PDB file of C-alpha atoms and ligand atoms in Angstrom:
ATOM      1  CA  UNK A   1     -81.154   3.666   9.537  1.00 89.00           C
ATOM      2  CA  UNK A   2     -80.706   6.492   7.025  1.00 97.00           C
ATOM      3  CA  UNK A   3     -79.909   6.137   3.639  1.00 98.00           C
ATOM      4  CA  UNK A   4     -77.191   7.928   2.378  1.00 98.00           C
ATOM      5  CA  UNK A   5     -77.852   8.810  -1.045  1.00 99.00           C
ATOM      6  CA  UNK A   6     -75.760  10.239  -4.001  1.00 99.00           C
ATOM      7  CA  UNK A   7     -77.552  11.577  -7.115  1.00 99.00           C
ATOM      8  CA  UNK A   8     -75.638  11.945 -10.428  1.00 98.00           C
ATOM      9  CA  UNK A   9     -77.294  14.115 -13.196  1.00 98.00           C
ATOM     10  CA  UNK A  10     -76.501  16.086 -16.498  1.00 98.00           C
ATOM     11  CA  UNK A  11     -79.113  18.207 -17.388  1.00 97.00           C
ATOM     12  CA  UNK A  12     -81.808  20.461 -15.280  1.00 97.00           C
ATOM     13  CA  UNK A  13     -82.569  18.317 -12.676  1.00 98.00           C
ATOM     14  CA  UNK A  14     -86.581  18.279 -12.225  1.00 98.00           C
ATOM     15  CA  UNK A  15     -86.068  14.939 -10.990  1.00 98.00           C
ATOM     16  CA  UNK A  16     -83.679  15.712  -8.966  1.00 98.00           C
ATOM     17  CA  UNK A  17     -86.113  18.636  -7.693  1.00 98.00           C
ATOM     18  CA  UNK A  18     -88.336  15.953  -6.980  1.00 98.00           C
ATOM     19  CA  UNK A  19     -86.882  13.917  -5.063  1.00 98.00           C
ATOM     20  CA  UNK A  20     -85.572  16.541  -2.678  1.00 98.00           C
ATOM     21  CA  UNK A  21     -88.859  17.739  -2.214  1.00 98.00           C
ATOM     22  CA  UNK A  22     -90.106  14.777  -1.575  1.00 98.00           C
ATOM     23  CA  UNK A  23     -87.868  13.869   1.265  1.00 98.00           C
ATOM     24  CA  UNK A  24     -88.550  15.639   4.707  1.00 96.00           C
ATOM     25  CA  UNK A  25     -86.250  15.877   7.407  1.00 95.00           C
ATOM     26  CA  UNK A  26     -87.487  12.845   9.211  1.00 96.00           C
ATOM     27  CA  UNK A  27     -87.679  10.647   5.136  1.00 98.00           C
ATOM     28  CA  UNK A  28     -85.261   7.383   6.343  1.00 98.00           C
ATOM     29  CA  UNK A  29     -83.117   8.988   3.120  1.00 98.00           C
ATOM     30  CA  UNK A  30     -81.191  11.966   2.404  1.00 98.00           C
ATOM     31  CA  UNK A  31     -79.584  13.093  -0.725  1.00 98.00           C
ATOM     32  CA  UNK A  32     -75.838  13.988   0.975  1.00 98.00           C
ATOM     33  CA  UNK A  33     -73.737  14.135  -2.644  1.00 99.00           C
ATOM     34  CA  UNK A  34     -74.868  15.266  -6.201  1.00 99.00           C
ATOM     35  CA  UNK A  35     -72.378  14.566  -8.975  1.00 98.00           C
ATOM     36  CA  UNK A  36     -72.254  15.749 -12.446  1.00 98.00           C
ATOM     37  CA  UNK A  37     -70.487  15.130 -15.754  1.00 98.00           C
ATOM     38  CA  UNK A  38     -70.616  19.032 -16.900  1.00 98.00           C
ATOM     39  CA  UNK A  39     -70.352  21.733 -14.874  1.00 98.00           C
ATOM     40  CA  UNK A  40     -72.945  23.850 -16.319  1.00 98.00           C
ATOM     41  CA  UNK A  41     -75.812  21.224 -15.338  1.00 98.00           C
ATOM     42  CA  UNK A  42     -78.881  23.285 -13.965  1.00 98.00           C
ATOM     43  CA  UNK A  43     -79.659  20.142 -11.377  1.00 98.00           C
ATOM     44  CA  UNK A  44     -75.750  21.477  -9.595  1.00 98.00           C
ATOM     45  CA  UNK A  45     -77.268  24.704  -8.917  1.00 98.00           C
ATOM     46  CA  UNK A  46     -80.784  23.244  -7.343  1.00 98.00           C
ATOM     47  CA  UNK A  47     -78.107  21.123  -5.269  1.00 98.00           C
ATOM     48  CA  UNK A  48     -76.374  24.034  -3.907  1.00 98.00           C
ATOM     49  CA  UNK A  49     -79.884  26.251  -3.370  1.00 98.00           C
ATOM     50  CA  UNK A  50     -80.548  23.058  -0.565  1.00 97.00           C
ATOM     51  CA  UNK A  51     -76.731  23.555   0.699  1.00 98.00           C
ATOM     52  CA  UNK A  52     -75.999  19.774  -1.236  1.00 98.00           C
ATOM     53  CA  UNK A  53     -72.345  18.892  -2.040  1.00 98.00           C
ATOM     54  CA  UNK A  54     -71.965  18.679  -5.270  1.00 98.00           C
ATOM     55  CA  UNK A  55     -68.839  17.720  -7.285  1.00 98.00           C
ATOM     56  CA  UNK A  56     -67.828  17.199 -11.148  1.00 98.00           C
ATOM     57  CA  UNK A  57     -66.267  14.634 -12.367  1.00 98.00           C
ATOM     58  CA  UNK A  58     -62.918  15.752 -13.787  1.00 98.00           C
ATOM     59  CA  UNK A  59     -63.331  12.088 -15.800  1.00 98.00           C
ATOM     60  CA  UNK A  60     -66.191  10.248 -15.731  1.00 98.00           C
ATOM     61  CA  UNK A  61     -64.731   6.928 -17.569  1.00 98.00           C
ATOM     62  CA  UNK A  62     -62.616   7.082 -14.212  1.00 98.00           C
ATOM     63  CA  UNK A  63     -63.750   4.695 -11.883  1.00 98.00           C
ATOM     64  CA  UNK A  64     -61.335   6.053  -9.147  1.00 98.00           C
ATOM     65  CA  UNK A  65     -62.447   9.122  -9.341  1.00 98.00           C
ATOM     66  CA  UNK A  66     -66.203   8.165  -8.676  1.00 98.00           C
ATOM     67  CA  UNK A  67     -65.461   5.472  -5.778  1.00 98.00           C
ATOM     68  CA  UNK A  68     -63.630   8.074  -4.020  1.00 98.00           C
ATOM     69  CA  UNK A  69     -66.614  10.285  -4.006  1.00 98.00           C
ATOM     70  CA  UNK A  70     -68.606   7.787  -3.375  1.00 98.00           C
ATOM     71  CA  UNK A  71     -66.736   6.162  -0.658  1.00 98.00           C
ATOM     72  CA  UNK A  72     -65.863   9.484   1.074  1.00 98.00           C
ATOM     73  CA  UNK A  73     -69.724  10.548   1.614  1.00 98.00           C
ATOM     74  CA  UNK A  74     -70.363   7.013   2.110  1.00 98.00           C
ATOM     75  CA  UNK A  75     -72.758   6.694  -0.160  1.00 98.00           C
ATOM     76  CA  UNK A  76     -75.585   3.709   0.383  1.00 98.00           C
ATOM     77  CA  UNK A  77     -77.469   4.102  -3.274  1.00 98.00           C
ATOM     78  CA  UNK A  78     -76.509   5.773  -6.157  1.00 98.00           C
ATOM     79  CA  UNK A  79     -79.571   7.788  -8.049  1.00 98.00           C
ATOM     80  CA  UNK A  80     -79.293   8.202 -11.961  1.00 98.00           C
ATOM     81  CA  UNK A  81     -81.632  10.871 -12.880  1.00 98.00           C
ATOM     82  CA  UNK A  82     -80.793  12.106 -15.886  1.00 97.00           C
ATOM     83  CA  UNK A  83     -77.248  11.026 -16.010  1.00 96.00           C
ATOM     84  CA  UNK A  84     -76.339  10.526 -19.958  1.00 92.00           C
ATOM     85  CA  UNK A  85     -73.237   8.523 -19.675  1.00 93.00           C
ATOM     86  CA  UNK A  86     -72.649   5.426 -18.801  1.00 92.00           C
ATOM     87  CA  UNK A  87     -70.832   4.387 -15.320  1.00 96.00           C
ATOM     88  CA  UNK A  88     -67.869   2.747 -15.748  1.00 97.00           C
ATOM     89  CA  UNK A  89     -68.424  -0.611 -14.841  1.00 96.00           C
ATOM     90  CA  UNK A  90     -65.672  -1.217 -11.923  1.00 97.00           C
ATOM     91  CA  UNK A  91     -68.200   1.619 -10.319  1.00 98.00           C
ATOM     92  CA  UNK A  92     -71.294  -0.632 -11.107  1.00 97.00           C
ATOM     93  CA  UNK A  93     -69.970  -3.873 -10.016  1.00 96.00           C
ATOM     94  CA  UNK A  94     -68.718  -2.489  -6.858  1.00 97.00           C
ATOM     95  CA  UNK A  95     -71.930  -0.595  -6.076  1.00 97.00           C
ATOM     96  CA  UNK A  96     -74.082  -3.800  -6.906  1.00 95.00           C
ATOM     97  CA  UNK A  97     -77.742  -3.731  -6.570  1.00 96.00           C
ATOM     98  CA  UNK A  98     -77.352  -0.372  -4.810  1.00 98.00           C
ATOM     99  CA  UNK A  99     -77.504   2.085  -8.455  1.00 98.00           C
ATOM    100  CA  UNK A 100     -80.911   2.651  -9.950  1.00 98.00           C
ATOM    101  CA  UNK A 101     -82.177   4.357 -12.915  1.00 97.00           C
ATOM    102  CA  UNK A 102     -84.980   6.293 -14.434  1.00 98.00           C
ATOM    103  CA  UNK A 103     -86.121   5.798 -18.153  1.00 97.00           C
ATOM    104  CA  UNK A 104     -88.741   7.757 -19.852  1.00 98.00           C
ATOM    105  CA  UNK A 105     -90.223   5.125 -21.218  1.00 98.00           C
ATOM    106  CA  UNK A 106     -91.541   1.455 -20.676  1.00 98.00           C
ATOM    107  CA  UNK A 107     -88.582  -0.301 -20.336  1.00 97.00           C
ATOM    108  CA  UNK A 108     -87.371  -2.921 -21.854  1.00 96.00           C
ATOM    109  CA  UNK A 109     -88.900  -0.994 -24.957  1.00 97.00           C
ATOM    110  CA  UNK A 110     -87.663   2.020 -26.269  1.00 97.00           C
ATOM    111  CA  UNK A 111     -83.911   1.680 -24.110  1.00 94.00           C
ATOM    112  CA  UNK A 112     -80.454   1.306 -24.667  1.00 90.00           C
ATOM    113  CA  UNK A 113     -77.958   3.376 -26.325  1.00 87.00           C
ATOM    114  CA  UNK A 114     -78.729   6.644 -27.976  1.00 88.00           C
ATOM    115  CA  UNK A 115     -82.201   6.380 -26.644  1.00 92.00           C
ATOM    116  CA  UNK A 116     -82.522   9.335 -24.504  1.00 92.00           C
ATOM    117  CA  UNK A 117     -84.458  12.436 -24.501  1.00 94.00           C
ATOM    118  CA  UNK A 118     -86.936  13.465 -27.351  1.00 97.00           C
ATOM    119  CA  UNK A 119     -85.622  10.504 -29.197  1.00 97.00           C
ATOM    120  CA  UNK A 120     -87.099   7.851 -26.539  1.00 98.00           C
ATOM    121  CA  UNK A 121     -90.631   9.969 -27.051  1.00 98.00           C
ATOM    122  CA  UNK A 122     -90.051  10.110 -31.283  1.00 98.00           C
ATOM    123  CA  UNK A 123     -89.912   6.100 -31.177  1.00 98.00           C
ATOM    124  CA  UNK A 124     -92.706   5.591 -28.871  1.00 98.00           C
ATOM    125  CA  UNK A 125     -94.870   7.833 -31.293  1.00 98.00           C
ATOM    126  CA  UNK A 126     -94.090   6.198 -34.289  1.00 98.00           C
ATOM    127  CA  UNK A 127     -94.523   2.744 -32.833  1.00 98.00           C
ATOM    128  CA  UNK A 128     -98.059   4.078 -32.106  1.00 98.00           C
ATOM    129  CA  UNK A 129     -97.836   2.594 -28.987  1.00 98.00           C
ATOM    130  CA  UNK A 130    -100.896   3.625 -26.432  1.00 98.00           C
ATOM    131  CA  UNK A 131     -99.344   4.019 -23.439  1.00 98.00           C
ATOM    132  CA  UNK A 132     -95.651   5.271 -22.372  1.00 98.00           C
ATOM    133  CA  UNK A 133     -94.412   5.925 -19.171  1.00 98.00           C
ATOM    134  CA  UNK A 134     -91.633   5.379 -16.850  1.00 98.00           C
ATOM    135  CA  UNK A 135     -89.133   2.994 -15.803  1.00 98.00           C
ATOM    136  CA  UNK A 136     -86.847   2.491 -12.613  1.00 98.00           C
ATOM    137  CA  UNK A 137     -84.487  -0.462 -12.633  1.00 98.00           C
ATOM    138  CA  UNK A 138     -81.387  -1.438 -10.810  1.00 98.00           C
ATOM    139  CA  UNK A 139     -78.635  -0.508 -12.863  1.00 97.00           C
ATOM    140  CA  UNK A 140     -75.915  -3.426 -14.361  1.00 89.00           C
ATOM    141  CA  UNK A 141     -73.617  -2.942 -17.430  1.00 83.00           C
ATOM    142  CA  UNK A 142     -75.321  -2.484 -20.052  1.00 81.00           C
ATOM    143  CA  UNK A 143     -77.904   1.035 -20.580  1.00 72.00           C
ATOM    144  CA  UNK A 144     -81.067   0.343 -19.720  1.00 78.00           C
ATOM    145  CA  UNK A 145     -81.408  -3.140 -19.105  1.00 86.00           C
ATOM    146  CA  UNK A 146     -81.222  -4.041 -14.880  1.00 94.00           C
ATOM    147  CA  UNK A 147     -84.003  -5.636 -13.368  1.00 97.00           C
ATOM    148  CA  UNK A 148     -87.187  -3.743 -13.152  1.00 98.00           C
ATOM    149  CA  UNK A 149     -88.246  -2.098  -9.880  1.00 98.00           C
ATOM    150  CA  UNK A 150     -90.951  -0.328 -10.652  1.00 98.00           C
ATOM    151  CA  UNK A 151     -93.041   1.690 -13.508  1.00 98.00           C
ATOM    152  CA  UNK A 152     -95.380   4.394 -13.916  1.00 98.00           C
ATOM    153  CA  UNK A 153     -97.853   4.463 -17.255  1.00 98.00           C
ATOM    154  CA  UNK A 154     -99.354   7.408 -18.559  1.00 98.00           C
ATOM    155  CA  UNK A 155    -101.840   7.253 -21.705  1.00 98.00           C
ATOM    156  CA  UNK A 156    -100.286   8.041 -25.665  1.00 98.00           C
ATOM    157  CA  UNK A 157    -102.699  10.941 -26.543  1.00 98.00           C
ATOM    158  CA  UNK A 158    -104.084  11.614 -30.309  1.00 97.00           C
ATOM    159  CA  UNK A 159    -102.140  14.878 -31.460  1.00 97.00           C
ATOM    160  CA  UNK A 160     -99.256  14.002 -29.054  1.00 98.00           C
ATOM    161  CA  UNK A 161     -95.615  15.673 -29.756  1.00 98.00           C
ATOM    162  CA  UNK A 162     -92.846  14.190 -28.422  1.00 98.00           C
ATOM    163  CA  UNK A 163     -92.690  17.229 -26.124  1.00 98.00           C
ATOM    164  CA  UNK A 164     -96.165  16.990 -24.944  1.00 98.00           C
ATOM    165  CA  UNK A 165     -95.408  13.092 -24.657  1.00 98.00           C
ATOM    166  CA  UNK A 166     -92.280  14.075 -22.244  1.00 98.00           C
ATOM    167  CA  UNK A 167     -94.025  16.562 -20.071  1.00 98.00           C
ATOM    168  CA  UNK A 168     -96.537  13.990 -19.133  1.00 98.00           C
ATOM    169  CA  UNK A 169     -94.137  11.397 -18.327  1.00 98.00           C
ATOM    170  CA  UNK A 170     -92.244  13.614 -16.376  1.00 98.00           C
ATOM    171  CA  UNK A 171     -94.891  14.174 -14.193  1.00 98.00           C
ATOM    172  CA  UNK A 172     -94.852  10.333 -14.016  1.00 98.00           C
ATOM    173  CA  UNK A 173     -91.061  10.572 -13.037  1.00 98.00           C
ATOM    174  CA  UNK A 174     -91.615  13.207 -10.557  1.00 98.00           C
ATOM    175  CA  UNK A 175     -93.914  10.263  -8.549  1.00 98.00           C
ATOM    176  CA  UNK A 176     -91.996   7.481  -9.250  1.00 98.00           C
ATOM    177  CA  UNK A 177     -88.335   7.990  -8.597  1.00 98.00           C
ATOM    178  CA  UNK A 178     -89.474   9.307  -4.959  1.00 98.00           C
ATOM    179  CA  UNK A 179     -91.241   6.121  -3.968  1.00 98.00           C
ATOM    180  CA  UNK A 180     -88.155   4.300  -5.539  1.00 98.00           C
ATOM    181  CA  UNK A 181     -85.968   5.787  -3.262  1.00 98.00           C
ATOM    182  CA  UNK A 182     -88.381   5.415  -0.177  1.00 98.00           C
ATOM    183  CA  UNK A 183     -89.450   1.901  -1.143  1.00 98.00           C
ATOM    184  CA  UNK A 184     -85.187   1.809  -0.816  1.00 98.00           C
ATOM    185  CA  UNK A 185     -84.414   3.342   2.043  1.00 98.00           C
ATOM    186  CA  UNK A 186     -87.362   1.216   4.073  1.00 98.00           C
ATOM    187  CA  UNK A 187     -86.051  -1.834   2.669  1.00 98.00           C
ATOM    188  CA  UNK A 188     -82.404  -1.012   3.189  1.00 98.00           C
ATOM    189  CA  UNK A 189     -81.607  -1.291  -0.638  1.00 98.00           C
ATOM    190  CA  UNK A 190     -83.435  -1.142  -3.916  1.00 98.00           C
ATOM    191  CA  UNK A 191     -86.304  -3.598  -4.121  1.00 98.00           C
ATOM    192  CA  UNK A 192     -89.333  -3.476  -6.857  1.00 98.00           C
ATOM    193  CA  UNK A 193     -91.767  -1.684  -5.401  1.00 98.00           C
ATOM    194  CA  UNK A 194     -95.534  -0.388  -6.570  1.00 92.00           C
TER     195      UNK A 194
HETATM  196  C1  GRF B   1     -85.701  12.300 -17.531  1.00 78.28           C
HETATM  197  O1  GRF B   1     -86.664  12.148 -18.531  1.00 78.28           O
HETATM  198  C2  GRF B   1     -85.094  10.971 -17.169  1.00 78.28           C
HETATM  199  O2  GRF B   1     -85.975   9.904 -17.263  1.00 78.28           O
HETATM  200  C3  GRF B   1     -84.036  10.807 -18.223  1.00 78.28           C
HETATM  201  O3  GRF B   1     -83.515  12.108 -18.403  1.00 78.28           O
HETATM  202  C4  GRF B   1     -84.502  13.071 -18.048  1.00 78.28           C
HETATM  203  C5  GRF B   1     -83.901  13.941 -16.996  1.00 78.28           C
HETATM  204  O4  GRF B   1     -84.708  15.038 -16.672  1.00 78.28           O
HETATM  205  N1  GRF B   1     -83.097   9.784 -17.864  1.00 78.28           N
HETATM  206  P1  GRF B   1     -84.353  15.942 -15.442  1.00 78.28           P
HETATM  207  O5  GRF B   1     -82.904  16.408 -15.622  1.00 78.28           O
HETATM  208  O6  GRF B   1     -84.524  15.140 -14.205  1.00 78.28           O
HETATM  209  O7  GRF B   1     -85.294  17.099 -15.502  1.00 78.28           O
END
């Protein structure tokens, strides 16, 4: 069976990227929907460059408006990569265990509100924490705090940045949110994977 997936983002998309490349024509799941908060997110145009739908939310505290998206593409998993607000929860409890998330960093440290971006990196530095990495977990009501699926850990380096720090977890994303979503799709919903 093929798993219908929706992908909601707010920024450039290199996860999205990922994922898409990741998936070949025969992958058991295909990105059918990608759906933004602001119209001027660079993952909408990578969308469109692979002939994706793509739609922004007029609203995104409006739960209608997302379950009517979701329901018309008939969507089997919801993807947050990179999606900065939070889902309003009539959305989360109706799309139980089928939303997942990816975190920058090794969740349950350095989560929940306001930690996103180079502030998730800043933290981890000054904790001088070793390692980072990233997380994927199923998504409930609260940011950043579902069961975890999976993670990915990548070495704290002396003379780190948080920018250096990011690029090498993204590289860490770019593997893990693929075998998320194929660990997924095989299993016919999210399941922790390795
Ligand atoms: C990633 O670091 C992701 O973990 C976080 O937001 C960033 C999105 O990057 N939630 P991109 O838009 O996928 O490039």
């Amino acid at each position: 069976m093929l798993m219908r997936v929706a992908v909601a983002v707010s920024g450039r998309g290199s996860n999205l990227q990922a994922l898409l490349d990741s998936l070949s024509a025969e992958a058991p799941a295909r990105v059918v929907l990608v759906i933004s908060n602001r119209p001027d997110a660079g993952a909408l145009e990578r969308a469109r460059a692979r002939g994706i739908a793509t739609s922004v939310l007029r609203d995104p505290s409006q739960a209608s408006e997302w379950l009517s998206l979701l329901e018309a593409a008939r969507i089997d998993l919801l993807v947050l990569a990179g999606y900065l607000k939070l889902v309003p929860p009539e959305v989360v409890r109706r799309y139980q265990g089928r939303i997942i998330n990816i975190h920058p960093a090794l969740l349950p440290d350095f989560g929940g509100p306001g930690m996103y971006g180079a502030r998730v990196h800043q933290a981890v530095l000054a904790s001088g924490a070793d390692q980072s990495g990233a997380t994927v977990h199923l998504v409930d009501e609260v940011y950043d705090r579902g069961p975890i699926l999976g993670q990915a850990r990548v070495p704290v380096l002396p003379g780190d940045t948080a920018d250096s720090l990011a690029s090498r977890v993204l590289e860490a994303e770019h593997q893990l949110l693929p075998a998320a979503v194929l660990a997924a799709a095989r299993a016919g919903k999210p399941v922790p994977f390795s």
